[in-house]
Coordinates of C-alpha atoms in Angstrom, one line a residue:
X1 CA 30.3 -93.9 35.7
X2 CA 28.9 -95.2 38.9
X3 CA 25.5 -94.4 40.3
X4 CA 27.0 -92.4 43.1
X5 CA 28.9 -90.2 40.7
X6 CA 25.8 -89.7 38.7
X7 CA 23.9 -88.6 41.7
X8 CA 26.6 -86.2 42.7
X9 CA 26.7 -84.7 39.2
X10 CA 22.9 -84.2 39.3
X11 CA 23.1 -82.6 42.7
X12 CA 25.8 -80.1 41.5
X13 CA 23.7 -79.2 38.5
X14 CA 20.6 -78.6 40.6
X15 CA 22.6 -76.3 43.0
X16 CA 24.0 -74.3 40.1
X17 CA 20.5 -73.9 38.7
X18 CA 19.2 -72.6 42.0
X19 CA 22.1 -70.2 42.3
X20 CA 21.4 -68.8 38.7
X21 CA 17.7 -68.5 39.4
X22 CA 18.3 -66.7 42.7
X23 CA 20.8 -64.4 40.9
X24 CA 18.3 -63.5 38.2
X25 CA 15.5 -62.9 40.7
X26 CA 17.8 -60.6 42.7
X27 CA 18.8 -58.7 39.6
X28 CA 15.2 -58.3 38.6
X29 CA 14.3 -57.1 42.1
X30 CA 17.3 -54.7 42.0
X31 CA 16.3 -53.3 38.6
X32 CA 12.7 -53.0 39.6
X33 CA 13.7 -51.2 42.8
X34 CA 16.0 -48.9 40.9
X35 CA 13.3 -48.1 38.3
X36 CA 10.7 -47.6 41.1
X37 CA 13.1 -45.2 42.9
X38 CA 13.8 -43.3 39.7
X39 CA 10.1 -43.0 38.7
X40 CA 8.8 -42.2 42.2
X41 CA 11.6 -40.0 43.7
X42 CA 13.9 -38.8 40.8
X43 CA 11.2 -37.9 38.2
X44 CA 10.1 -34.3 37.8
X45 CA 8.4 -32.4 35.0
X46 CA 9.2 -28.9 33.6
X47 CA 6.0 -27.3 32.2
X48 CA 6.0 -25.3 28.9
X49 CA 7.4 -21.8 29.4
X50 CA 9.6 -22.8 32.3
X51 CA 13.1 -24.1 32.9
X52 CA 14.8 -26.0 35.7
X53 CA 17.9 -24.7 37.5
X54 CA 20.0 -27.6 38.8
X55 CA 22.3 -27.4 41.8
X56 CA 24.8 -30.3 42.3
X57 CA 25.4 -31.2 46.0
X58 CA 28.5 -33.2 45.2
X59 CA 31.3 -33.3 42.8
X60 CA 34.6 -31.5 42.1
X61 CA 35.2 -28.2 43.8
X62 CA 34.9 -25.4 41.1
X63 CA 37.3 -22.6 40.7
X64 CA 37.2 -19.9 43.3
X65 CA 34.6 -17.2 42.6
X66 CA 32.7 -19.3 40.1
X67 CA 29.0 -18.7 40.1
X68 CA 28.0 -21.4 37.6
X69 CA 29.7 -24.8 37.3
X70 CA 30.0 -27.4 34.6
X71 CA 28.8 -31.0 34.7
X72 CA 30.7 -33.0 37.4
X73 CA 31.4 -29.9 39.5
X74 CA 29.7 -29.0 42.7
X75 CA 27.4 -25.9 42.6
X76 CA 24.8 -24.3 40.3
X77 CA 25.1 -25.8 36.8
X78 CA 25.4 -23.4 33.9
X79 CA 23.0 -25.3 31.6
X80 CA 19.3 -25.3 32.5
X81 CA 16.8 -28.0 31.7
X82 CA 14.1 -27.2 29.2
X83 CA 10.4 -28.3 29.4
X84 CA 9.6 -32.0 29.6
X85 CA 10.3 -35.0 31.8
X86 CA 13.7 -35.3 33.6
X87 CA 15.2 -37.7 36.1
X88 CA 17.7 -36.5 38.8
X89 CA 18.6 -38.0 42.1
X90 CA 17.2 -35.7 44.9
X91 CA 20.0 -36.8 47.1
X92 CA 22.7 -35.5 44.7
X93 CA 20.8 -32.5 43.1
X94 CA 18.4 -29.7 44.0
X95 CA 16.0 -28.6 41.3
X96 CA 14.3 -25.1 41.1
X97 CA 11.7 -24.6 38.4
X98 CA 11.5 -20.9 37.3
X99 CA 9.8 -19.2 34.4
X100 CA 11.7 -18.8 31.1
X101 CA 12.2 -15.3 29.8
X102 CA 9.6 -14.3 27.2
X103 CA 10.4 -11.3 25.0
X104 CA 7.3 -10.0 23.3
X105 CA 7.1 -8.4 19.8
X106 CA 8.6 -4.9 19.7
X107 CA 10.9 -5.5 22.7
X108 CA 14.5 -6.6 23.0
X109 CA 16.3 -8.5 25.7
X110 CA 19.6 -6.9 27.0
X111 CA 21.7 -9.6 28.6
X112 CA 24.2 -8.8 31.4
X113 CA 26.5 -11.7 32.1
X114 CA 27.7 -12.2 35.7
X115 CA 30.1 -14.9 34.7
X116 CA 33.1 -15.0 32.4
X117 CA 36.4 -13.1 32.0
X118 CA 36.7 -9.7 33.7
X119 CA 36.4 -6.6 31.5
X120 CA 39.0 -3.8 31.4
X121 CA 38.3 -1.0 33.9
X122 CA 35.6 1.4 32.6
X123 CA 34.2 -1.1 30.0
X124 CA 30.6 -2.4 30.3
X125 CA 30.1 -4.1 26.9
X126 CA 31.4 -7.6 26.7
X127 CA 33.5 -8.3 23.6
X128 CA 32.1 -11.9 23.4
X129 CA 29.9 -14.2 25.3
X130 CA 32.7 -15.6 27.3
X131 CA 33.2 -12.4 29.2
X132 CA 31.3 -10.6 31.9
X133 CA 29.3 -7.5 31.1
X134 CA 26.5 -6.5 28.8
X135 CA 26.3 -8.5 25.6
X136 CA 26.4 -6.2 22.5
X137 CA 23.9 -8.3 20.6
X138 CA 20.3 -8.3 22.0
X139 CA 17.7 -11.1 22.2
X140 CA 14.8 -10.6 19.8
X141 CA 11.2 -11.6 20.4
X142 CA 10.9 -15.2 21.6
X143 CA 11.4 -17.5 24.6
X144 CA 14.8 -17.8 26.1
X145 CA 16.3 -20.1 28.8
X146 CA 19.4 -18.5 30.4
X147 CA 20.4 -19.3 33.9
X148 CA 19.1 -16.4 36.1
X149 CA 21.9 -17.0 38.5
X150 CA 24.5 -16.1 35.9
X151 CA 22.6 -13.9 33.4
X152 CA 20.4 -10.9 34.0
X153 CA 17.9 -10.1 31.1
X154 CA 16.5 -6.6 30.9
X155 CA 13.5 -6.2 28.6
X156 CA 13.5 -2.8 26.8
X157 CA 11.7 -1.2 23.9
X158 CA 13.0 -1.7 20.3
X159 CA 13.7 1.4 18.3
X160 CA 11.0 2.2 15.7
X161 CA 11.9 5.0 13.3
X162 CA 8.7 6.6 12.0
X163 CA 8.1 7.6 8.4
X164 CA 9.5 11.1 7.8
X165 CA 12.5 10.5 10.1
X166 CA 15.8 8.8 10.0
X167 CA 17.9 7.4 12.8
X168 CA 21.5 8.5 13.4
X169 CA 23.4 5.8 15.3
X170 CA 26.2 6.6 17.8
X171 CA 28.4 3.8 19.1
X172 CA 29.0 4.4 22.8
X173 CA 32.0 2.1 23.2
X174 CA 35.4 1.7 21.6
X175 CA 38.4 3.8 20.7
X176 CA 38.0 7.4 19.6
X177 CA 38.1 8.0 15.8
X178 CA 40.0 10.8 14.1
X179 CA 38.3 14.2 14.6
X180 CA 35.6 14.9 12.1
X181 CA 35.5 11.3 10.9
X182 CA 32.7 8.7 11.3
X183 CA 33.3 5.8 13.7
X184 CA 34.5 2.6 12.2
X185 CA 34.3 -1.0 13.5
X186 CA 35.4 -1.0 17.2
X187 CA 35.4 2.8 17.4
X188 CA 33.2 5.2 19.5
X189 CA 31.2 7.9 17.7
X190 CA 28.7 8.6 15.0
X191 CA 28.2 5.8 12.4
X192 CA 28.0 6.7 8.7
X193 CA 25.0 4.5 7.9
X194 CA 21.7 5.8 9.0
X195 CA 18.5 3.9 9.9
X196 CA 15.6 4.2 7.5
X197 CA 12.0 4.1 8.8
X198 CA 11.4 0.7 10.4
X199 CA 11.8 -1.4 13.5
X200 CA 15.3 -2.1 14.9
X201 CA 16.5 -4.3 17.7
X202 CA 19.5 -2.4 19.2
X203 CA 21.3 -2.4 22.5
X204 CA 20.7 1.0 24.1
X205 CA 23.9 0.6 26.2
X206 CA 26.0 0.0 23.0
X207 CA 24.2 2.3 20.6
X208 CA 22.4 5.6 20.9
X209 CA 19.8 6.4 18.2
X210 CA 18.9 10.0 17.6
X211 CA 15.8 10.6 15.5
X212 CA 16.2 13.4 13.0
X213 CA 13.4 14.9 10.8
X214 CA 13.9 14.8 7.1
X215 CA 12.0 16.8 4.5
X216 CA 10.8 20.3 4.8
X217 CA 11.5 22.3 8.1
X218 CA 11.2 25.9 9.1
X219 CA 12.9 28.4 11.3
X220 CA 11.3 31.7 12.1
X221 CA 12.9 34.8 13.6
X222 CA 10.6 37.3 15.1
X223 CA 10.8 40.4 17.3
X224 CA 11.3 39.8 21.1
X225 CA 14.1 39.6 23.5
X226 CA 17.8 40.0 22.5
X227 CA 18.5 36.4 23.3
X228 CA 18.2 33.5 20.9
X229 CA 16.2 30.4 21.9
X230 CA 15.2 27.5 19.7
X231 CA 11.8 25.9 20.6
X232 CA 11.0 22.2 20.3
X233 CA 8.9 21.1 17.4
X234 CA 5.3 19.8 17.9
X235 CA 5.8 17.2 15.2
X236 CA 7.6 15.0 17.6
X237 CA 4.7 14.9 20.1
X238 CA 1.8 15.2 17.6
X239 CA 3.1 12.0 15.9
X240 CA 1.9 10.0 19.0
X241 CA -1.7 10.1 17.7
X242 CA -0.8 8.6 14.3
X243 CA 2.0 6.1 15.2
X244 CA 2.1 3.1 17.4
X245 CA 3.4 2.8 20.9
X246 CA 7.0 2.1 19.8
X247 CA 7.1 5.1 17.5
X248 CA 5.7 7.3 20.3
X249 CA 8.3 5.9 22.7
X250 CA 11.2 6.7 20.3
X251 CA 9.9 10.2 19.5
X252 CA 9.1 11.0 23.2
X253 CA 12.6 9.9 24.2
X254 CA 14.1 12.2 21.5
X255 CA 11.8 15.0 22.6
X256 CA 12.9 14.7 26.2
X257 CA 16.5 14.9 25.1
X258 CA 15.8 18.1 23.2
X259 CA 13.8 19.6 26.1
X260 CA 16.8 18.9 28.4
X261 CA 19.0 20.8 26.0
X262 CA 16.6 23.7 25.8
X263 CA 16.3 23.9 29.6
X264 CA 20.1 24.0 30.0
X265 CA 20.2 26.8 27.4
X266 CA 17.4 28.7 29.1
X267 CA 19.3 28.8 32.4
X268 CA 22.0 30.8 30.7
X269 CA 19.6 33.5 29.4
X270 CA 18.0 36.5 30.9
X271 CA 14.7 36.5 32.8
X272 CA 12.7 37.7 29.8
X273 CA 14.3 35.1 27.6
X274 CA 13.6 32.3 30.1
X275 CA 9.9 33.3 30.2
X276 CA 9.8 33.4 26.4
X277 CA 11.6 30.0 26.2
X278 CA 9.3 28.5 28.9
X279 CA 6.3 29.6 26.8
X280 CA 7.8 28.0 23.8
X281 CA 8.6 24.7 25.6
X282 CA 5.1 24.6 27.1
X283 CA 3.3 25.5 23.9
X284 CA 5.7 23.4 21.7
X285 CA 5.6 25.7 18.7
X286 CA 5.0 24.2 15.3
X287 CA 8.2 25.6 13.9
X288 CA 11.6 26.4 15.3
X289 CA 11.2 29.9 16.9
X290 CA 13.9 32.4 17.6
X291 CA 13.0 35.3 19.9
X292 CA 15.0 37.8 18.0
X293 CA 14.2 39.6 14.7
X294 CA 16.7 40.3 12.0
X295 CA 18.3 43.7 12.4
X296 CA 20.8 45.6 10.2
X297 CA 21.5 49.2 9.1
X298 CA 20.3 50.2 5.7
X299 CA 22.4 51.9 3.1
X300 CA 21.2 55.3 4.1
X301 CA 22.0 54.6 7.8
X302 CA 18.6 53.7 9.2
X303 CA 17.9 50.7 11.4
X304 CA 15.7 48.0 9.7
X305 CA 14.0 45.3 11.7
X306 CA 12.2 42.5 10.0
X307 CA 10.7 39.0 10.8
X308 CA 11.8 36.2 8.6
X309 CA 10.9 32.5 8.0
X310 CA 13.4 30.2 6.3
X311 CA 12.3 26.9 4.8
X312 CA 15.1 24.3 4.6
X313 CA 15.5 20.5 4.1
X314 CA 17.9 17.9 5.3
X315 CA 18.5 15.1 2.8
X316 CA 18.7 11.5 4.3
X317 CA 22.2 10.9 2.8
X318 CA 23.6 14.0 4.6
X319 CA 22.0 13.6 8.0
X320 CA 24.7 11.5 9.5
X321 CA 27.4 14.0 8.4
X322 CA 25.4 17.0 9.6
X323 CA 24.8 15.3 13.0
X324 CA 28.5 14.4 13.3
X325 CA 29.6 18.0 12.7
X326 CA 26.8 20.1 14.3
X327 CA 24.5 17.8 16.4
X328 CA 20.7 17.4 16.5
X329 CA 18.3 19.5 14.4
X330 CA 17.8 22.3 17.0
X331 CA 21.6 22.5 17.3
X332 CA 21.8 22.7 13.5
X333 CA 19.3 25.5 13.5
X334 CA 21.0 27.4 16.3
X335 CA 24.7 26.8 15.3
X336 CA 24.5 27.0 11.5
X337 CA 21.2 28.3 10.0
X338 CA 20.6 31.2 12.4
X339 CA 24.1 32.7 12.2
X340 CA 24.1 32.4 8.4
X341 CA 20.7 34.0 8.1
X342 CA 21.7 36.9 10.3
X343 CA 25.0 37.3 8.5
X344 CA 23.6 37.1 5.0
X345 CA 20.7 39.4 6.0
X346 CA 23.0 42.1 7.3
X347 CA 25.4 41.8 4.3
X348 CA 22.6 42.0 1.7
X349 CA 20.4 44.4 3.6
X350 CA 23.1 47.0 4.0
X351 CA 23.1 47.6 0.3
X352 CA 19.4 48.6 0.2
X353 CA 17.8 51.9 1.3
X354 CA 15.2 51.9 4.1
X355 CA 12.4 52.8 1.8
X356 CA 13.2 49.8 -0.4
X357 CA 11.9 47.5 2.3
X358 CA 8.6 49.3 2.2
X359 CA 8.1 49.4 -1.6
X360 CA 7.0 46.1 -3.0
X361 CA 9.6 45.8 -5.8
X362 CA 12.6 46.6 -3.5
X363 CA 11.4 44.2 -0.8
X364 CA 10.9 41.4 -3.4
X365 CA 14.4 42.0 -4.8
X366 CA 16.0 41.8 -1.4
X367 CA 14.1 38.6 -0.6
X368 CA 15.2 37.0 -3.9
X369 CA 18.9 38.0 -3.3
X370 CA 18.7 36.7 0.3
X371 CA 17.3 33.3 -0.7
X372 CA 19.9 32.9 -3.4
X373 CA 22.8 33.7 -1.1
X374 CA 21.4 31.4 1.6
X375 CA 21.0 28.6 -0.9
X376 CA 24.6 29.0 -2.0
X377 CA 26.0 29.3 1.6
X378 CA 24.2 26.5 3.2
X379 CA 24.6 24.1 0.3
X380 CA 28.2 23.8 1.3
X381 CA 27.0 22.5 4.7
X382 CA 24.6 19.9 3.1
X383 CA 21.5 22.0 4.0
X384 CA 19.0 22.7 1.2
X385 CA 17.2 26.1 1.4
X386 CA 13.9 26.3 -0.4
X387 CA 12.7 29.7 0.5
X388 CA 13.3 32.8 2.7
X389 CA 10.1 34.8 3.4
X390 CA 10.2 38.4 4.8
X391 CA 7.4 39.5 7.1
X392 CA 6.6 42.5 9.3
X393 CA 9.3 45.0 8.2
X394 CA 9.9 47.8 10.7
X395 CA 12.0 51.0 10.1
X396 CA 12.4 54.2 12.3
X397 CA 9.3 56.3 12.5
X398 CA 11.0 59.5 11.4
X399 CA 11.8 58.0 8.0
X400 CA 8.8 55.8 7.9
X401 CA 6.3 58.7 8.2
X402 CA 7.4 60.7 5.1
X403 CA 7.9 57.5 3.1
X404 CA 4.5 56.4 4.2
X405 CA 3.0 59.9 3.3
X406 CA 4.7 59.8 -0.1
X407 CA 3.5 56.2 -0.5
X408 CA 0.0 57.2 0.6
X409 CA 0.0 60.1 -1.9
X410 CA 1.2 57.9 -4.7
X411 CA -1.3 55.3 -3.7
X412 CA -4.1 58.0 -3.5
X413 CA -3.1 59.2 -6.9
X414 CA -3.1 55.7 -8.2
X415 CA -6.4 55.3 -6.6
X416 CA -7.8 58.4 -8.2
X417 CA -6.5 57.3 -11.6
X418 CA -7.9 53.9 -11.0
X419 CA -11.3 55.5 -10.1
X420 CA -11.2 57.5 -13.3
X421 CA -10.4 54.4 -15.2
X422 CA -13.1 52.6 -13.4
X423 CA -15.7 55.3 -14.2
X424 CA -14.6 55.2 -17.9
X425 CA -14.7 51.5 -17.9
X426 CA -18.2 51.7 -16.2
X427 CA -19.4 54.0 -18.9
X428 CA -18.0 51.8 -21.6
X429 CA -19.6 48.9 -19.8
X430 CA -23.0 50.6 -19.8
X431 CA -22.7 51.2 -23.6
X432 CA -21.7 47.7 -24.1
X433 CA -24.6 46.5 -21.9
X434 CA -27.1 48.5 -24.0
X435 CA -25.5 47.2 -27.2
X436 CA -25.7 43.8 -25.9
X437 CA -29.4 44.3 -25.0
X438 CA -30.1 45.6 -28.4
X439 CA -28.3 42.8 -30.0
X440 CA -30.2 40.4 -27.8
X441 CA -33.5 41.7 -29.0
X442 CA -32.3 41.5 -32.6
X443 CA -31.3 38.0 -32.1
X444 CA -34.7 37.2 -30.6
X445 CA -36.5 38.7 -33.6
X446 CA -34.2 36.8 -36.0
X447 CA -34.7 33.7 -34.0
X448 CA -38.5 34.0 -34.2
X449 CA -38.3 34.7 -37.9
X450 CA -36.1 31.7 -38.4
X451 CA -38.4 29.6 -36.3
X452 CA -41.5 30.6 -38.4
X453 CA -39.6 30.1 -41.7
X454 CA -38.3 26.8 -40.5
X455 CA -41.8 25.7 -39.5
X456 CA -43.3 26.7 -42.9
X457 CA -40.5 24.9 -44.7
X458 CA -41.0 21.9 -42.5
X459 CA -44.8 21.8 -43.1
X460 CA -44.2 22.2 -46.9
X461 CA -41.6 19.4 -46.8
X462 CA -44.0 17.2 -44.9
X463 CA -46.9 17.9 -47.4
X464 CA -44.6 17.2 -50.3
X465 CA -43.4 14.0 -48.7
X466 CA -46.9 12.9 -48.0
X467 CA -48.0 13.5 -51.6
X468 CA -45.0 11.7 -52.9
X469 CA -45.7 8.9 -50.5
X470 CA -49.4 8.6 -51.6
X471 CA -48.3 8.7 -55.3
X472 CA -45.8 6.0 -54.6
X473 CA -48.4 3.9 -52.8
X474 CA -50.9 4.3 -55.8
X475 CA -48.1 3.4 -58.2
X476 CA -47.3 0.4 -56.2
X477 CA -51.0 -0.7 -56.1
X478 CA -51.2 -0.3 -59.9
X479 CA -48.2 -2.4 -60.4
X480 CA -49.6 -4.9 -58.0
X481 CA -52.9 -5.0 -60.0
X482 CA -51.0 -5.5 -63.2
X483 CA -49.0 -8.3 -61.6
X484 CA -52.2 -10.0 -60.4
X485 CA -53.8 -9.7 -63.9
X486 CA -50.7 -11.1 -65.5
X487 CA -50.7 -13.8 -63.0
X488 CA -54.4 -14.7 -63.6
X489 CA -53.9 -14.7 -67.4
X490 CA -50.8 -16.8 -67.2
X491 CA -52.6 -19.1 -64.9
X492 CA -55.6 -19.5 -67.3
X493 CA -53.3 -20.0 -70.3
X494 CA -51.4 -22.5 -68.4
X495 CA -54.5 -24.4 -67.4
X496 CA -55.8 -24.4 -71.0
X497 CA -52.5 -25.5 -72.4
X498 CA -52.3 -28.2 -69.7
X499 CA -55.8 -29.6 -70.5
X500 CA -55.0 -29.4 -74.3
X501 CA -51.8 -31.3 -73.8
X502 CA -53.5 -33.8 -71.5
X503 CA -56.4 -34.4 -73.9
X504 CA -54.1 -34.5 -76.9
X505 CA -51.9 -37.0 -75.2
X506 CA -55.0 -39.1 -74.3
X507 CA -56.2 -38.9 -77.9
X508 CA -52.8 -40.0 -79.1
X509 CA -52.9 -42.8 -76.7
X510 CA -56.3 -43.9 -77.9
X511 CA -55.0 -43.7 -81.5
X512 CA -52.1 -45.8 -80.7
X513 CA -54.3 -48.2 -78.8
X514 CA -56.7 -48.5 -81.9
X515 CA -53.7 -49.2 -84.2
X516 CA -52.6 -51.8 -81.8
X517 CA -56.0 -53.5 -81.8
X518 CA -56.3 -53.5 -85.6
X519 CA -58.6 -50.5 -86.2
X520 CA -61.0 -48.1 -84.6
X521 CA -63.9 -50.5 -84.8
X522 CA -62.2 -53.0 -82.6
X523 CA -61.3 -50.2 -80.2
X524 CA -65.0 -49.3 -80.1
X525 CA -65.9 -52.8 -79.4
X526 CA -63.4 -52.9 -76.6
X527 CA -64.8 -49.8 -75.2
X528 CA -68.3 -51.3 -75.4
X529 CA -67.2 -54.4 -73.7
X530 CA -65.5 -52.4 -71.0
X531 CA -68.6 -50.3 -70.5
X532 CA -70.8 -53.4 -70.0
X533 CA -72.0 -54.3 -66.6
X534 CA -69.5 -56.7 -65.1
X535 CA -72.4 -58.9 -64.0
X536 CA -73.4 -59.6 -67.6
X537 CA -72.7 -63.2 -68.6
X538 CA -72.1 -64.1 -72.3
X539 CA -72.7 -67.6 -73.6
X540 CA -71.9 -68.8 -77.1
X541 CA -73.9 -71.7 -78.5
X542 CA -72.9 -73.5 -81.6
X543 CA -76.1 -74.2 -83.7
X544 CA -74.6 -75.8 -86.7
X545 CA -72.5 -74.8 -89.6
X546 CA -72.8 -71.2 -90.7
X547 CA -74.8 -70.2 -87.6
X548 CA -73.6 -68.6 -84.2
X549 CA -76.0 -68.1 -81.4
X550 CA -75.2 -66.1 -78.4
X551 CA -77.3 -66.4 -75.3
X552 CA -77.2 -63.3 -73.3
X553 CA -78.5 -63.6 -69.8
X554 CA -79.6 -60.1 -69.3
X555 CA -80.2 -59.1 -73.0
X556 CA -79.0 -59.7 -76.5
X557 CA -76.7 -57.5 -78.5
X558 CA -75.9 -58.0 -82.2
X559 CA -72.2 -58.7 -82.7
X560 CA -70.8 -57.7 -86.0
X561 CA -69.2 -60.3 -88.1
X562 CA -65.5 -60.2 -88.2
X563 CA -64.1 -59.3 -91.5
X564 CA -61.4 -61.4 -93.0
X565 CA -58.0 -60.0 -92.9

C-alpha cells in the first residue's frame, strides 16, 4: 500500500471518530436535556392523604357522554395517582391535587357512581360497580382514593345496636316476596336474620334497620279518654346517657320514627285524645300507656272499669317474624296486645259478679284466669306474657255502696274479733312476761349458786393440786438426794478400787522386775542406785587379790558381796 493510500485511510478513520464523538456528545446533551426537562417541569409530588386527578389534553376521543376516560383517551382519567413522586408532561396533562376521602371509625362511606351502565327506571342501587347509582356495599373506616369527578362519597353513621335491643333489617330494593314471607336474596322486604348488639356498616339506602327492644316490656291501660293512644318509651332516649354517640344516633333515629307514627295517629283522634297524646309524647312515659281503661259488664249486669298493666317479652328469635307481621313495638302493642287484653278481659270478666272484683279472693282469681288466657292467646303470636296486674277497680256507686257497707261491717266484725283476740293475746303475753321475769330471777339465783359452788370447787381443786405438787416436789428432791448419795458412794468405791488396782499392778510389776533381776535384794540395790544423786561418781580400785576398794568421791557406802549362783 502506498503512502498516499495510508494517509487517506488514516484521514477516513479520524473523520469517523469525530463523527462518533459528536454523536455521543449530542446524545448525552439530549438525554441531559430530557432529564432536566422531566425533573424541572414534569415532576410533581402528591403528599400523604391526597390524590392527583389527571386530565389528558390529547389522545383518542372518548365515547359520547363519558365523564372519565381510560389511558390513551382525551379527558379526565378514571385512575387517580396516589401519594408520592410522579412525572407528567405539563403540555399533555393537567394535574389537580385534592384530598383523599378519610372515613373515621364508626362511619361508613356510601358511594354514588356517576359513570357506568344506566340503571332501569326507578332503581337507585347499582347491581355492580360497573353501573351508575349507589353501590350496595359501603366503604368502612380508612383512606380511599376515588375520582371525585366520577364518584361521590357520602359519609354517614354506622348502625350500632345497643345491648337490650336487636335490629330488624328491611331490604329496600328488589322484587316483592310472597305475602307473609321473609325477603330472600334480591327481594325487597324484611330479612329473617336479625342484628345482635354490635356495630354494623350498612348502606342506609339499601337497608333500613329498626331497633326493637327485647326482654321485659309493659303496657298499661288506665282511665281517660275513649281513644287509644300508645306513648313512646323513655328507654330509647334515656339510653343516650349510658351509650356512645353511635348508639344514641341509632336510638334517636328510631325514636323519631315512632314519634312520627304517633303524631300521625294523634291527628285522627279527638281533641281530648290529642291533648293526652301530646302529654305522653312530651313526657315520654316510662311504659306504653293507653288512655282507656278496661270496661266490661259483670255477670249480674253492672259496668266494671279497671286499670291493668300487662308485662310481656319479645324473644330475639321471634322479633323478625313479629315485625314482618305486625310492625314496630308500639304497633305490636296497639294491634295485637291491646285488642287481646280487651277481648280476654271482657270474656273472662263477664263471668264474675261485680262484688267479686272488690273482694280479694275473687279479684285474685280473675287476675289469675286473665293471665293464663293471655299467655295462651299471645303465645301463638310469639309474644310471651309474664304477668297481668289489675289496679284501681271501679264499679257503679249504687252497688258499690251496699257492698262496701257489707264489707265494712265484715271488716269491723273482723276488727272486733281481732281486737278481742289481741286483748286475749295481750293478757297471755302479760302472764308469760311475768313468768319469764320469775324464771329470770330463778335463773339468776341458780346462776349465783352455781358460780359460788364452782368457785369453791375450783379453790379446793387448786389447793389439792398445790399439795400434790409440793408432795411431788419433795419426792423428787428425796429421789435426787438418794441419787446423789449413790453417786458419791459409787464414786468413792470406784476411786478405792482404782487405786487398789493401780497399786496392785505396780506391786506385781515390781515383783516381776525383782524376779527378772534375780531376787529382791538386787531390786533393792537397783532402787538404791536409782535413788543416788546423779552427780555421785564411783571409782573401783584394784588393790590386790582378794581385796576390792571403791573410792567414792562424795562418800563411801558398803557394797555387799555378791553371792555365788
